[in-house]
mmCIF file of C-alpha atoms in Angstrom:
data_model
loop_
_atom_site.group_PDB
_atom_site.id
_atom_site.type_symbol
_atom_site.label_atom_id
_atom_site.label_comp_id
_atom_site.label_asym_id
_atom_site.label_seq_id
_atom_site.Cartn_x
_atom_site.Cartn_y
_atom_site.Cartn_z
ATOM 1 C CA UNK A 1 -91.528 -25.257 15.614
ATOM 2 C CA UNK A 2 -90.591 -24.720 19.136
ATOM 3 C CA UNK A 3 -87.758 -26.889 18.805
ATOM 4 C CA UNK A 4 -86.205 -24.753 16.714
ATOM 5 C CA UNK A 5 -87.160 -21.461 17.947
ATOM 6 C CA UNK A 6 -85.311 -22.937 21.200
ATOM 7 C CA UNK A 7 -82.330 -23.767 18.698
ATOM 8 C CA UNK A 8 -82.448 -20.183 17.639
ATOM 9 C CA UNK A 9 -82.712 -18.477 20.713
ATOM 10 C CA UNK A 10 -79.712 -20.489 21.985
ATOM 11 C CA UNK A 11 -77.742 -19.673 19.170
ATOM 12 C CA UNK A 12 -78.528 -16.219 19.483
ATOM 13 C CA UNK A 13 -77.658 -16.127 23.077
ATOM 14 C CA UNK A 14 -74.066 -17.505 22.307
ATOM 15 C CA UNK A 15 -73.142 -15.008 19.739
ATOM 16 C CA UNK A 16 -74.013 -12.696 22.127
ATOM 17 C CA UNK A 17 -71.839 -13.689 24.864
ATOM 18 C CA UNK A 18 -69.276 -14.447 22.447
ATOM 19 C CA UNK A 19 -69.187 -11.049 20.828
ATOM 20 C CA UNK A 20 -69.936 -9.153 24.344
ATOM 21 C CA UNK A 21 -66.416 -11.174 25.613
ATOM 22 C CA UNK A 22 -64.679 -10.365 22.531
ATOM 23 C CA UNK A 23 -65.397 -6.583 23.472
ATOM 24 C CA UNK A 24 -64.613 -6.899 26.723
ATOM 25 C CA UNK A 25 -61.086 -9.000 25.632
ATOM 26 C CA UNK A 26 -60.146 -5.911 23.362
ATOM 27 C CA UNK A 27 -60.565 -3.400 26.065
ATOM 28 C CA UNK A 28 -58.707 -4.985 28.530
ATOM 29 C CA UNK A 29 -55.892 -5.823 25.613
ATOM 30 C CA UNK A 30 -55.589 -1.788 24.832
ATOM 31 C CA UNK A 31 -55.715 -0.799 28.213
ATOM 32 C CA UNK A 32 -53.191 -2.931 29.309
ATOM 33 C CA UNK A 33 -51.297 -1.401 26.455
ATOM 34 C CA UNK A 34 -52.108 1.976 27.245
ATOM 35 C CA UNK A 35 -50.864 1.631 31.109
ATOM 36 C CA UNK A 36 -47.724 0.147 30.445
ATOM 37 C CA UNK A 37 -46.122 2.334 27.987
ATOM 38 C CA UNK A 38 -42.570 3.346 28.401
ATOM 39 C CA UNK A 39 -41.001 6.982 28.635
ATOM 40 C CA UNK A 40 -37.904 5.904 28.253
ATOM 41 C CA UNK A 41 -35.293 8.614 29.132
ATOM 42 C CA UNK A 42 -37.679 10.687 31.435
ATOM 43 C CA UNK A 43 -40.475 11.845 29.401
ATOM 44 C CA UNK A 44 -42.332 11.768 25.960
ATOM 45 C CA UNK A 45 -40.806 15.156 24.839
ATOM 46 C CA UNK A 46 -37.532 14.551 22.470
ATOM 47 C CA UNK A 47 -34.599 15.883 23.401
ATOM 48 C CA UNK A 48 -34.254 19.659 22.906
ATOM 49 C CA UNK A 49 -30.412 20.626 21.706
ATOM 50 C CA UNK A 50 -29.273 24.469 21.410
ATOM 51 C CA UNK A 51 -28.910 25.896 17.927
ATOM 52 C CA UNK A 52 -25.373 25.578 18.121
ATOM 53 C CA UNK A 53 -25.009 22.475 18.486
ATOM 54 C CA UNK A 54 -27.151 21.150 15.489
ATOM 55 C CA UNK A 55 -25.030 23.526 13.313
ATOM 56 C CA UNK A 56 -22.042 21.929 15.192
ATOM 57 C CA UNK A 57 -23.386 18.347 14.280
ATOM 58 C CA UNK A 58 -24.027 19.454 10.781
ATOM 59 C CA UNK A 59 -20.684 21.172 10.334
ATOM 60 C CA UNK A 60 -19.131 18.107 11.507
ATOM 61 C CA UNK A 61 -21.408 15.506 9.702
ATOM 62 C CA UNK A 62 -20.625 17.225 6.360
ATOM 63 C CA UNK A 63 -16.930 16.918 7.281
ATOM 64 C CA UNK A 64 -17.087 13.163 7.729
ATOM 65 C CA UNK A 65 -18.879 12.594 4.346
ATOM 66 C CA UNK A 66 -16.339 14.942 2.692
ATOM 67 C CA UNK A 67 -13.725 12.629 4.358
ATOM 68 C CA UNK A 68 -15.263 9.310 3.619
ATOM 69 C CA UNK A 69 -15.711 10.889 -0.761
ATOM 70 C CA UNK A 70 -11.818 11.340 -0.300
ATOM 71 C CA UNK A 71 -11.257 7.816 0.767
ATOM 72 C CA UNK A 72 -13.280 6.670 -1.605
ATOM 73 C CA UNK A 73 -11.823 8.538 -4.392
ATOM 74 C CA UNK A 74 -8.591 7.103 -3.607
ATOM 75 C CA UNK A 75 -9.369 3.809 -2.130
ATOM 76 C CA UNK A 76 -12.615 2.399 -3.871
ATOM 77 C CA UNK A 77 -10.881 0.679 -6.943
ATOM 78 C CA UNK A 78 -8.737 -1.071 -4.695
ATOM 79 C CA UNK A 79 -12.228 -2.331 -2.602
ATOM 80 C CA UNK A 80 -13.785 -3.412 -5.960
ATOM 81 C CA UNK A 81 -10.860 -5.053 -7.018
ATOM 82 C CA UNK A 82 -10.570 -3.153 -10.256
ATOM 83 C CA UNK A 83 -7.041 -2.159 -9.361
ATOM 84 C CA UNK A 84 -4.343 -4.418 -6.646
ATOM 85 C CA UNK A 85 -3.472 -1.818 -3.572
ATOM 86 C CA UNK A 86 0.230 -2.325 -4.213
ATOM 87 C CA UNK A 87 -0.615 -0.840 -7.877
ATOM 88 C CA UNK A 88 -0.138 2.972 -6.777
ATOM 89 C CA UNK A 89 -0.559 6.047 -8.696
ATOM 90 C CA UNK A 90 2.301 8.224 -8.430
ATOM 91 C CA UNK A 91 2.716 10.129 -5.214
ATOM 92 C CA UNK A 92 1.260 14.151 -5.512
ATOM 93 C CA UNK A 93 3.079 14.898 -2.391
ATOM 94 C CA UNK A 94 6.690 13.396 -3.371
ATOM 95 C CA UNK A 95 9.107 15.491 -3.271
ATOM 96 C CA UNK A 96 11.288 15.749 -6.906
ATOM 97 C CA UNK A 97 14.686 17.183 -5.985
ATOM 98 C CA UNK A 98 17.288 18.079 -8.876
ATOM 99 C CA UNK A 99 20.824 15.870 -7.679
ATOM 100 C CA UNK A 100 23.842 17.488 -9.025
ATOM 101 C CA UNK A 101 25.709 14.898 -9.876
ATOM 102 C CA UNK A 102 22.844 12.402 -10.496
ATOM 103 C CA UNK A 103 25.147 10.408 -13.872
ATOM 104 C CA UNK A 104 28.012 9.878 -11.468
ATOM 105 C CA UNK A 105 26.094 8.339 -8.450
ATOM 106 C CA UNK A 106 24.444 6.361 -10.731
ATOM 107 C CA UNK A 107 28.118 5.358 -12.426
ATOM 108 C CA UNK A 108 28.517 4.085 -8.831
ATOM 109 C CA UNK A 109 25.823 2.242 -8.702
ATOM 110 C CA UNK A 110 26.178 0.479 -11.810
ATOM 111 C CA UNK A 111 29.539 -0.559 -11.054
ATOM 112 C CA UNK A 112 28.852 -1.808 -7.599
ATOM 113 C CA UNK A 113 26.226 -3.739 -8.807
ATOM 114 C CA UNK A 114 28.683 -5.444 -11.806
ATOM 115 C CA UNK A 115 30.729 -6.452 -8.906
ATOM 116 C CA UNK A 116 28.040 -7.852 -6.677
ATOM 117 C CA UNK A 117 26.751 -10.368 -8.776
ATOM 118 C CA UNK A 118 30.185 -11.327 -10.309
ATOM 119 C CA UNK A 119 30.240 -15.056 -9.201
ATOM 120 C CA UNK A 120 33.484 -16.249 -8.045
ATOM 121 C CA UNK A 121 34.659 -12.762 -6.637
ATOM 122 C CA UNK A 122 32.615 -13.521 -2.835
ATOM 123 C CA UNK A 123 35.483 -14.224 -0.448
ATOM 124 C CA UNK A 124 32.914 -16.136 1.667
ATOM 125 C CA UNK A 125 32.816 -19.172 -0.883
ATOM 126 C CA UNK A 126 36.236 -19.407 -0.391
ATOM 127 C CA UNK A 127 35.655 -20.117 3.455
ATOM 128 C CA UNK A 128 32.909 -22.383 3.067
ATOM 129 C CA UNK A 129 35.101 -25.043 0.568
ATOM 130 C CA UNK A 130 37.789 -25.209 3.454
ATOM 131 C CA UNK A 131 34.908 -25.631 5.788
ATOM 132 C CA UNK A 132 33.447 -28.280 3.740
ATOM 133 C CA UNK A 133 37.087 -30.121 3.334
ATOM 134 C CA UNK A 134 37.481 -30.214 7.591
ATOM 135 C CA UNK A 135 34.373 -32.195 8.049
ATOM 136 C CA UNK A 136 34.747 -34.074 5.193
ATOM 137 C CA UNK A 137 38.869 -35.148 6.664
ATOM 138 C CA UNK A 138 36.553 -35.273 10.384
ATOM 139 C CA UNK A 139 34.367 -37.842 9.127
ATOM 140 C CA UNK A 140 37.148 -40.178 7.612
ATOM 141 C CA UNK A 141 39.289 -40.067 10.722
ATOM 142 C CA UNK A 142 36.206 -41.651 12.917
ATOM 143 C CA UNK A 143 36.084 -44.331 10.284
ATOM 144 C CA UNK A 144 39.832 -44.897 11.097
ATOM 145 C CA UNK A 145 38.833 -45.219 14.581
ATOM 146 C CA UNK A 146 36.710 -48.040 14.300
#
């Protein structure tokens, strides 16, 4: 029996000291915490701001959402891809002036546009088959040469 009162008594005495250095551990751990914690900006208070300027901020916080709904309203289809961005709506703002003589500029048009693509009528083809027949002659008279 001794034996293992000794056993006992030893055990005892360990989970003592174990448990009285766990204590000890844990008050050192939030001390340590408590001594090194940081005011940053000067103090623990928050920062105090006149009435003013919160309804300021808020004033201009509601203006940024209303402007960011806006974008959004004409934007977000493009940023989902549900629509391509060169796929526009038609223009509130454009301006829709009456043209007086709106038939006969667009008789103009029309017939400057028949001419344009009338092949055979650009002067510049012309130029460019003389150009052709030079170096074409400039390339047989080196042959002579040789």
């Amino acid at each position: 029996g001794s034996r293992q009162q000794q056993s006992t008594t030893t055990t005892t005495m360990l989970s003592r000291v174990a448990s009285a250095s766990l204590r000890t551990a844990r008050a050192a751990r939030s001390n340590v915490q408590a001594t090194t914690r940081r005011n940053m900006g000067g103090g623990a208070h928050w920062m105090e701001v006149s009435k003013i300027h919160t309804q300021w901020g808020e004033a201009f916080g509601a203006l940024c959402w209303l402007w960011i709904f806006h974008r959004a309203r004409n934007d977000l289809p493009v940023v989902l891809g549900f629509r391509h961005p060169w796929e526009h709506a038609e223009d509130p703002w454009a301006l829709h002036d009456h043209i007086a003589n709106e038939a006969e500029l667009q008789a103009d048009w029309e017939k400057f546009n028949d001419k344009a693509i009338k092949p055979g009528e650009d002067d510049d083809d012309d130029e460019d088959d003389e150009d052709d027949d030079d170096e074409d002659d400039d390339d047989e008279d080196d042959d002579d040469d040789e």
